[in-house]
CSV table of C-alpha atoms and ligand atoms in Angstrom, one decimal:
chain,number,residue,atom,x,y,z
A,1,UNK,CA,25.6,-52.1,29.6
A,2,UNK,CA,21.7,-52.0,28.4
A,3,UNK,CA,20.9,-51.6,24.8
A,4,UNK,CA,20.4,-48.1,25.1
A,5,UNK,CA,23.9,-47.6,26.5
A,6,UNK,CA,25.6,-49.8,24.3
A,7,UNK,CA,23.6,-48.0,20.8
A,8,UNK,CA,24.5,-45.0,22.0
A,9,UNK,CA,28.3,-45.4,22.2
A,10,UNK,CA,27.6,-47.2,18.6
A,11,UNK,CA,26.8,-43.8,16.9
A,12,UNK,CA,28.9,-42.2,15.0
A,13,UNK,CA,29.2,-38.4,13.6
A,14,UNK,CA,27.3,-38.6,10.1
A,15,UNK,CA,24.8,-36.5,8.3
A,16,UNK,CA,21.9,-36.5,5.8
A,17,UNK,CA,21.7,-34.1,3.0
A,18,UNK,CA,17.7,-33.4,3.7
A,19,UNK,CA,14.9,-33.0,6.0
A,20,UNK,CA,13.0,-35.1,6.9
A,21,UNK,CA,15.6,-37.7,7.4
A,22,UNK,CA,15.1,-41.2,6.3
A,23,UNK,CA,15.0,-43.8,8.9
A,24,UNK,CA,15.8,-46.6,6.5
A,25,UNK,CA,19.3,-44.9,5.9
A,26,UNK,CA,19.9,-44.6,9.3
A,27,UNK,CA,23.3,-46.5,10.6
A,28,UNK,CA,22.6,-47.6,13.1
A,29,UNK,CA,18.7,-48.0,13.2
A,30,UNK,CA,17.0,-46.3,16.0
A,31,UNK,CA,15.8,-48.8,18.4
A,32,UNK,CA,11.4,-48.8,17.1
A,33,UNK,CA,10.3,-51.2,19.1
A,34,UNK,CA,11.4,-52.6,22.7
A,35,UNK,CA,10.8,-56.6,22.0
A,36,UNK,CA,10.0,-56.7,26.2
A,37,UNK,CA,6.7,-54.2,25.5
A,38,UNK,CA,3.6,-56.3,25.7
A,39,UNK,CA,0.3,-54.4,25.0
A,40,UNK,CA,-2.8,-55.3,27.1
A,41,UNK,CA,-5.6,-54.1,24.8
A,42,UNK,CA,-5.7,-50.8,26.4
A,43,UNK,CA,-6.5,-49.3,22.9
A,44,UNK,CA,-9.0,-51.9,21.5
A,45,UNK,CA,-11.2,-50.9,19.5
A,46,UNK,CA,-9.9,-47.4,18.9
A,47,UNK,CA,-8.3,-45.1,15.8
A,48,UNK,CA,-5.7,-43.5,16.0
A,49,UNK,CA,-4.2,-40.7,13.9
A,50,UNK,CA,-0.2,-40.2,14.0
A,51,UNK,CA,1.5,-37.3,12.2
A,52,UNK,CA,5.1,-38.0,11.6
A,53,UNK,CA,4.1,-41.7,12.0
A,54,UNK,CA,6.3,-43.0,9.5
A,55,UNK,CA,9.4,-42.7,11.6
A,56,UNK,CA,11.1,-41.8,14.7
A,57,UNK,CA,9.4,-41.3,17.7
A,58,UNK,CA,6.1,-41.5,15.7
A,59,UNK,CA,6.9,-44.7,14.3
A,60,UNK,CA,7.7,-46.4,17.6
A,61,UNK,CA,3.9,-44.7,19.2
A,62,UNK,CA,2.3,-46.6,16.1
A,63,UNK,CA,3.9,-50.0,17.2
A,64,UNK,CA,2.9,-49.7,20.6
A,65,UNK,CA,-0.5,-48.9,19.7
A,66,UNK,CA,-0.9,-51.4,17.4
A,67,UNK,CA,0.0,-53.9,20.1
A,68,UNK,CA,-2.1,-52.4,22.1
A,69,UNK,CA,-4.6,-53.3,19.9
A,70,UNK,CA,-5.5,-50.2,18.1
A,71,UNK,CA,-6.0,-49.2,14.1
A,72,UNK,CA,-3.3,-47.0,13.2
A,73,UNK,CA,-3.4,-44.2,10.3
A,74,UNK,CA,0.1,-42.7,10.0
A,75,UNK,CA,0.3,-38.9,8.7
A,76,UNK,CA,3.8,-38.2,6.8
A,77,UNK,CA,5.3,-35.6,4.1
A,78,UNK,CA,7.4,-37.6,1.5
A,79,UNK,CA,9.3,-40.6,3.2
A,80,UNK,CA,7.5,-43.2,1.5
A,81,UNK,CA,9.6,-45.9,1.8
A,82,UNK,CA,9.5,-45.4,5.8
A,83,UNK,CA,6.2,-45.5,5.7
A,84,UNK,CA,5.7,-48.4,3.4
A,85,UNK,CA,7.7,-50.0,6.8
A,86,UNK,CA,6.1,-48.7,9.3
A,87,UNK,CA,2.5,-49.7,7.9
A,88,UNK,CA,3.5,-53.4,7.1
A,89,UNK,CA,5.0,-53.7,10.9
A,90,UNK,CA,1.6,-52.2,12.2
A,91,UNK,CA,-0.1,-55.0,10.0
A,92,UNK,CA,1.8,-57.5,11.0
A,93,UNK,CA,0.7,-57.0,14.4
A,94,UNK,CA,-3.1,-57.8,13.4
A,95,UNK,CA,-4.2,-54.2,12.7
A,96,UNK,CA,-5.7,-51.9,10.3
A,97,UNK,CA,-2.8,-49.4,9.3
A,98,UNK,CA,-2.5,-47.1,6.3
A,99,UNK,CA,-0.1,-44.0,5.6
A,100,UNK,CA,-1.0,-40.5,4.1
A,101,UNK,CA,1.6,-38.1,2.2
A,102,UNK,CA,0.3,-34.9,2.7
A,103,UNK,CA,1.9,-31.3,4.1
A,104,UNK,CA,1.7,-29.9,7.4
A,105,UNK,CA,1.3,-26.6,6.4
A,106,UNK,CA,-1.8,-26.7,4.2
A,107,UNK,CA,-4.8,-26.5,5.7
A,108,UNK,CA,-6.9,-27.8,2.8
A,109,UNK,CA,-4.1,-30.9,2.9
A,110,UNK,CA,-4.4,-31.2,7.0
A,111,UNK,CA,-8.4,-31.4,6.5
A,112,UNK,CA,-8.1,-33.9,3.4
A,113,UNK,CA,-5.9,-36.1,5.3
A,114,UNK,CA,-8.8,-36.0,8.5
A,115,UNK,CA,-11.7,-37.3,6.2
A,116,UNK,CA,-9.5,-39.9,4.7
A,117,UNK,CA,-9.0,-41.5,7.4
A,118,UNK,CA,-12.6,-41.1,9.1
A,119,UNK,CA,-13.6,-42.2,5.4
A,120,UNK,CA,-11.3,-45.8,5.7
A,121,UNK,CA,-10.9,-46.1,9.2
A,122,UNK,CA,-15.0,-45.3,10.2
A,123,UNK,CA,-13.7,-43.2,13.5
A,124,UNK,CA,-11.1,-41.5,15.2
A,125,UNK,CA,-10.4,-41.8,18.9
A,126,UNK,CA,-7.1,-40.6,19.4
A,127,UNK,CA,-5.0,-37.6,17.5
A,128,UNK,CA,-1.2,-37.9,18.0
A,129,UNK,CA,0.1,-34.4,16.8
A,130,UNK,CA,3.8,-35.1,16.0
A,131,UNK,CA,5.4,-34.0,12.9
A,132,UNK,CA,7.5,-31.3,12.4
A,133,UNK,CA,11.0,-30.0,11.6
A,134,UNK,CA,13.9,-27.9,12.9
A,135,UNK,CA,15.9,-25.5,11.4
A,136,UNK,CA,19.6,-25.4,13.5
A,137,UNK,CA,20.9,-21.3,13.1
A,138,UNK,CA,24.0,-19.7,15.3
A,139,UNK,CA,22.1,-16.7,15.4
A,140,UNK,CA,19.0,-15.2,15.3
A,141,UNK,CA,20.0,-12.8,12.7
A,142,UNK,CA,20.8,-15.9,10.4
A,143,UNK,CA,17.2,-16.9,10.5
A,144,UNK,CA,15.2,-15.8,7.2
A,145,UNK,CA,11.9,-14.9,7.7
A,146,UNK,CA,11.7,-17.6,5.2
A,147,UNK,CA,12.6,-20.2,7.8
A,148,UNK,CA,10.3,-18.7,10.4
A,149,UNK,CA,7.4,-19.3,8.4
A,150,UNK,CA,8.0,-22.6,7.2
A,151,UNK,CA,8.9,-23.9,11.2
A,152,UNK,CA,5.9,-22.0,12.6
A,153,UNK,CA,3.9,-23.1,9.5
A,154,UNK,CA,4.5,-26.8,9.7
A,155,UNK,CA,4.8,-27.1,13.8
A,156,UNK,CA,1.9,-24.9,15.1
A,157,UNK,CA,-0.3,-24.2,12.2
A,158,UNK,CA,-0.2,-27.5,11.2
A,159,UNK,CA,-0.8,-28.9,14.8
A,160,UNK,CA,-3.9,-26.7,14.7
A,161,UNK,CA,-5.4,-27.2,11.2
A,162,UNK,CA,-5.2,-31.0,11.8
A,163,UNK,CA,-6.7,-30.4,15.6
A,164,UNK,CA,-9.6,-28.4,14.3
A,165,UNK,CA,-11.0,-31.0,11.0
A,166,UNK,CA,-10.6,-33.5,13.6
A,167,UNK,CA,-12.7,-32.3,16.4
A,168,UNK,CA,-15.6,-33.0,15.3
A,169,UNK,CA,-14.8,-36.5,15.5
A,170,UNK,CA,-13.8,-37.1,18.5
A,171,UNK,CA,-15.9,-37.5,21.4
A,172,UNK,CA,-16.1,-38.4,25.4
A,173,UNK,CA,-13.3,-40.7,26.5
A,174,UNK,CA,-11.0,-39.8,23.3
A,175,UNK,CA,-7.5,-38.0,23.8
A,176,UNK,CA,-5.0,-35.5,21.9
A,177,UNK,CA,-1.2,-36.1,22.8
A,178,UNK,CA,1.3,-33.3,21.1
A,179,UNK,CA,4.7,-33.8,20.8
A,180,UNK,CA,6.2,-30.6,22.0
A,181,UNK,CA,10.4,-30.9,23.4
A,182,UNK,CA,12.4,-30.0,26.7
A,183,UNK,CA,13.1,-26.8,24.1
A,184,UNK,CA,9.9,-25.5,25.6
A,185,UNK,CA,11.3,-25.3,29.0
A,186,UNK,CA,15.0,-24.9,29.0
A,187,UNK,CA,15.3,-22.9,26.0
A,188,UNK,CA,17.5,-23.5,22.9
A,189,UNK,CA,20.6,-21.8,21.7
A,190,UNK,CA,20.7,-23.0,18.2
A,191,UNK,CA,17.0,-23.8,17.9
A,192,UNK,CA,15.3,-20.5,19.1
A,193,UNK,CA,12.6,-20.6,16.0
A,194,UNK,CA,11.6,-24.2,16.8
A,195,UNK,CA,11.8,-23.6,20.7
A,196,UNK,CA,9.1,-21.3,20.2
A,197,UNK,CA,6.8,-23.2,18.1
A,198,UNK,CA,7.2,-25.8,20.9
A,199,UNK,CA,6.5,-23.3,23.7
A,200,UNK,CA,3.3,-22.3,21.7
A,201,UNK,CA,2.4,-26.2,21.3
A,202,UNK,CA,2.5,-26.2,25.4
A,203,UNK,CA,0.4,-23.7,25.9
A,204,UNK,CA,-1.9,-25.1,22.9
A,205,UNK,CA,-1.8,-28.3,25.0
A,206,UNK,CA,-3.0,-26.4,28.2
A,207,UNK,CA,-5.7,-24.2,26.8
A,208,UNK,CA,-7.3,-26.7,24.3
A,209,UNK,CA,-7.4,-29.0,27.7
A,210,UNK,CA,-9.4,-26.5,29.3
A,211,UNK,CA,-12.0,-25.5,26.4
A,212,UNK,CA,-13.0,-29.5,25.4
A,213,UNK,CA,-12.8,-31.0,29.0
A,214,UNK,CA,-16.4,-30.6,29.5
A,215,UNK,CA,-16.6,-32.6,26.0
A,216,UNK,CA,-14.8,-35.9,28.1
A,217,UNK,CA,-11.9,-34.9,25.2
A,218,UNK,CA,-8.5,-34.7,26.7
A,219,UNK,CA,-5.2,-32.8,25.7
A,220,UNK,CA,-1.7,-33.5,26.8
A,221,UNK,CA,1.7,-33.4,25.7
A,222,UNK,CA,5.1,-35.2,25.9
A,223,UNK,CA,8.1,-33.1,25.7
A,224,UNK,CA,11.4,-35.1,24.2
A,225,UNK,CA,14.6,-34.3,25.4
A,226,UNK,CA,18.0,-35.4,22.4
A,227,UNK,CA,16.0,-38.6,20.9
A,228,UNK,CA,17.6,-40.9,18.0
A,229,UNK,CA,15.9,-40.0,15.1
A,230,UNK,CA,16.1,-39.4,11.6
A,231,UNK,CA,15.5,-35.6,12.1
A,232,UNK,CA,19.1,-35.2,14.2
A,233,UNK,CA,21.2,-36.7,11.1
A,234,UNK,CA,19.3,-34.7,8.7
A,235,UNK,CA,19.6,-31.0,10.7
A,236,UNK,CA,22.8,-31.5,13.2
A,237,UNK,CA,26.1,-31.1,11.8
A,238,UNK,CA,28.0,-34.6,12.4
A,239,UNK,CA,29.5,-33.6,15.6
A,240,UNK,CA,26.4,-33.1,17.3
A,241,UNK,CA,25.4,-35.8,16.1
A,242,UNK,CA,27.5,-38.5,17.8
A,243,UNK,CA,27.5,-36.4,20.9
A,244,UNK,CA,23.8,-35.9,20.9
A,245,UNK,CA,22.6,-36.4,24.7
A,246,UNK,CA,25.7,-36.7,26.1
A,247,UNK,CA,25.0,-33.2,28.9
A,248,UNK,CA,22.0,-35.2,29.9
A,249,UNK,CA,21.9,-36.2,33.5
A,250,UNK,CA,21.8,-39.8,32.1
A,251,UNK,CA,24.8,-38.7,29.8
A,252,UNK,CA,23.3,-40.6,26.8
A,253,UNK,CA,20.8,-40.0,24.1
A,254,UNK,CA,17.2,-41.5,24.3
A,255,UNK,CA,15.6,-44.0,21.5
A,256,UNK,CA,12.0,-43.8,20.4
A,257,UNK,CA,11.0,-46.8,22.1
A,258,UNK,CA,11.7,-45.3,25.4
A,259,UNK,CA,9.2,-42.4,24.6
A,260,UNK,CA,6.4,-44.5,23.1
A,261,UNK,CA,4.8,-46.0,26.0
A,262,UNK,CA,3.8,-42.3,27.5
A,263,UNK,CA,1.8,-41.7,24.3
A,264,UNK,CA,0.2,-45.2,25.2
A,265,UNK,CA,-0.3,-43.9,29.3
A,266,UNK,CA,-2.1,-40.6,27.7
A,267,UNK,CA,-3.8,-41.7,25.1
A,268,UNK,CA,-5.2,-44.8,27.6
A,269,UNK,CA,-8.0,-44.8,30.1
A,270,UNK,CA,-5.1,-44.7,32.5
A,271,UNK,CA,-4.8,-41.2,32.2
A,272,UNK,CA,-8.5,-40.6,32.8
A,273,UNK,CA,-8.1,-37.9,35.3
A,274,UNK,CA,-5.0,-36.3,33.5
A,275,UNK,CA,-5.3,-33.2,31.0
A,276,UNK,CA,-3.4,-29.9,29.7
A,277,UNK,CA,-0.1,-31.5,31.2
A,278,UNK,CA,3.2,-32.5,29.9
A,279,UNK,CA,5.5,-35.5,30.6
A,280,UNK,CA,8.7,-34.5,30.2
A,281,UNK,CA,11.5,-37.4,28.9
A,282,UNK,CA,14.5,-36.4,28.6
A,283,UNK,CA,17.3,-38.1,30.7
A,284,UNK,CA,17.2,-35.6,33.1
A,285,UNK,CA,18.2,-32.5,31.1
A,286,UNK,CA,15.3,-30.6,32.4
A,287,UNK,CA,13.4,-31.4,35.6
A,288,UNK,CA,9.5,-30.2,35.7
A,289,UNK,CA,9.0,-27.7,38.4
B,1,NAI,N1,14.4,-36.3,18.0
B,1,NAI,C1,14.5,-35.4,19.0
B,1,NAI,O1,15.5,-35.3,19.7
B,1,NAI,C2,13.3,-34.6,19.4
B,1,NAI,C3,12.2,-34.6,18.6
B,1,NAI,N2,11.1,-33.8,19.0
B,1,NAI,C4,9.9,-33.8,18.1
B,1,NAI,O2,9.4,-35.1,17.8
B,1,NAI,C5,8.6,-35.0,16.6
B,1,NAI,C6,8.9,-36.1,15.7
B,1,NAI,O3,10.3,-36.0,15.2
B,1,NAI,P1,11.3,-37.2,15.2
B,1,NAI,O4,10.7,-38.4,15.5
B,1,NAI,O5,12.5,-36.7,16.0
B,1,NAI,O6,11.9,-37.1,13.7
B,1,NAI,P2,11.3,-37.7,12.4
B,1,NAI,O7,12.1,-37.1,11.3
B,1,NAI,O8,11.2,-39.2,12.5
B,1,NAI,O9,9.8,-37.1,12.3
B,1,NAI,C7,9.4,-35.9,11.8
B,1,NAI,C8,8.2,-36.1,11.1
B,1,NAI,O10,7.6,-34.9,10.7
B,1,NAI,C9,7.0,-35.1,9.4
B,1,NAI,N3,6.9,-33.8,8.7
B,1,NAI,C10,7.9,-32.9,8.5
B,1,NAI,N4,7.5,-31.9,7.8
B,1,NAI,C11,6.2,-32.2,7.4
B,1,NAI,C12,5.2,-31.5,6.7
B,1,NAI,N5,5.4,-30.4,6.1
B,1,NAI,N6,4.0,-32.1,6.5
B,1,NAI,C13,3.7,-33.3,7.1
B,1,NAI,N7,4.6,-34.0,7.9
B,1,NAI,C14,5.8,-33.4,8.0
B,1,NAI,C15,7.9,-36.1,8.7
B,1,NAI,O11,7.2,-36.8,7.7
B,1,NAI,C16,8.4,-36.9,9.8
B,1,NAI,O12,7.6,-38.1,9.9
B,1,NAI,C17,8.9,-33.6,16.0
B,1,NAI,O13,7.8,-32.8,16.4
B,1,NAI,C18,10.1,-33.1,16.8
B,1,NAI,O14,10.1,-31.7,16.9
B,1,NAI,C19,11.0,-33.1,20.1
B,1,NAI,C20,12.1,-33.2,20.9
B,1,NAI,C21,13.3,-33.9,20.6
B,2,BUO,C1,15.8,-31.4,22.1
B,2,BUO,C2,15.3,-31.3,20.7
B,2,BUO,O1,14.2,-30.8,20.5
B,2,BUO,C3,16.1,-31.8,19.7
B,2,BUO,C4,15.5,-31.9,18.4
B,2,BUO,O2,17.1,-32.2,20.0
């Protein structure tokens, strides 16, 4: 049995009382960092920009750019204690790393956080667009249009005000990676408010590609499949949470540090001739057509 095998029979049904969920009260921990990942500098020299970088699968894409040699700024809404972690692991790898609290769905708070860190860091190369939150309903008619603002709010809006102030930034060679999920593509019973937001992030993906690909800027996505994080505790009921990834073709869930290394690929010169696409990881719940 691998360590992803053996985590995933280790999880148990429990629950947190908010979102976002706290990684640090996470039992187990979700597996960060794979101790076997050795970076090669293919991010020397460059800033990045992570939103939801304090935890999950954002936390394990700033490790594995920080070993790949790379300054990290981490974007986050109020988990400070996660993100008091997350920046002293990205220092202790030899970088410059500092976190932001700010909110999504603000656009004067999206543009702050952009010119704080072009203020501190000097540049930005590479915008990971990542945060956001779900809102599990049995039926659409359960959905307030309450809750249709706020997911649309923080996962598109959001995605586009912090896109826009940062722009102007970036320049030939740099890269924009969006988190969207295999929601996008195979559709989501409980999730039909936050499967649309991460339809609309695909097709953000694909048409931003096409209108700054003459600028050398390129735009791709990964799309998760049932990951380990501190957003499945703090918005599945316990039940689905033990049995989270369990229909999967791989019948187990995935850990953040098996997604990381994509956001490396894309944001890397080895993706030099790939934009507007999506790598999909998700144990073989959805296959790309
Ligand atoms: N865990 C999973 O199974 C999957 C997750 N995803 C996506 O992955 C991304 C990261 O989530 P996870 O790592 O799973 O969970 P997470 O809870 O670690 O990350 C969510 C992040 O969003 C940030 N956030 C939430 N509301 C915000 C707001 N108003 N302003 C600023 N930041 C805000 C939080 O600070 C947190 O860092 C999300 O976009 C999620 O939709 C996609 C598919 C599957
Ligand atoms: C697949 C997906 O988006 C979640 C949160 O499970």
């Amino acid at each position: 049995m691998n360590k992803y095998e053996k985590i995933d029979k280790e999880i148990k049904g429990y629950t947190q009382s908010e979102q976002p969920g706290i990684e640090k009260e996470m039992d187990p921990k979700p597996i960060a960092e794979d101790d076997n990942y050795k970076g090669s500098d293919k991010l020397r020299g460059k800033v990045a920009l992570i939103t939801g970088g304090d935890s999950g699968i954002g936390r394990a894409v700033a490790i594995c750019y920080a070993k790949e040699g790379a300054d990290v700024a981490i974007g986050y809404y109020n988990e400070h204690e996660d993100a008091k972690d997350t920046v002293a692991r990205l220092e202790s790898l030899g970088v410059k790393a500092k976190a932001y609290a700010f909110d999504l769905k603000s656009e004067e708070q999206c543009n702050q956080l952009v010119a704080d860190v072009t203020s501190e860091f000097g540049s930005l190369n590479i915008l990971v667009n990542n945060g956001g939150v779900q809102y599990p309903q049995e039926s659409l008619l359960d959905i307030s249009s309450e809750q249709i603002k706020e997911t649309f709010e923080t996962n598109i809006f959001g995605m586009m005000y912090v896109t826009k102030a940062a722009l102007p930034h970036l320049s030939k060679g740099d890269a924009i990676v969006n988190t969207s999920s295999v929601t996008a593509y195979r559709g989501s019973k409980t999730l039909i408010d936050y499967s649309a937001t991460k339809g609309a992030i695909t097709s953000f993906t694909r048409s931003l590609s096409q209108n700054i690909a003459e600028e050398g800027i390129r735009v791709n996505a990964v799309a998760p499949g049932p990951i380990y994080t501190p957003l499945i505790p703090a918005t599945f009921p316990a039940e689905k949470v033990e049995n989270h990834g369990q229909e999967t073709a791989l019948e187990r869930r995935g850990q953040p540090s098996e997604i990381a290394p994509a956001y490396v690929f894309l944001a890397s010169d080895d993706a030099s001739y790939i934009t507007g696409e999506t790598i999909h990881i998700n144990g073989g719940d959805y296959i790309s057509g």
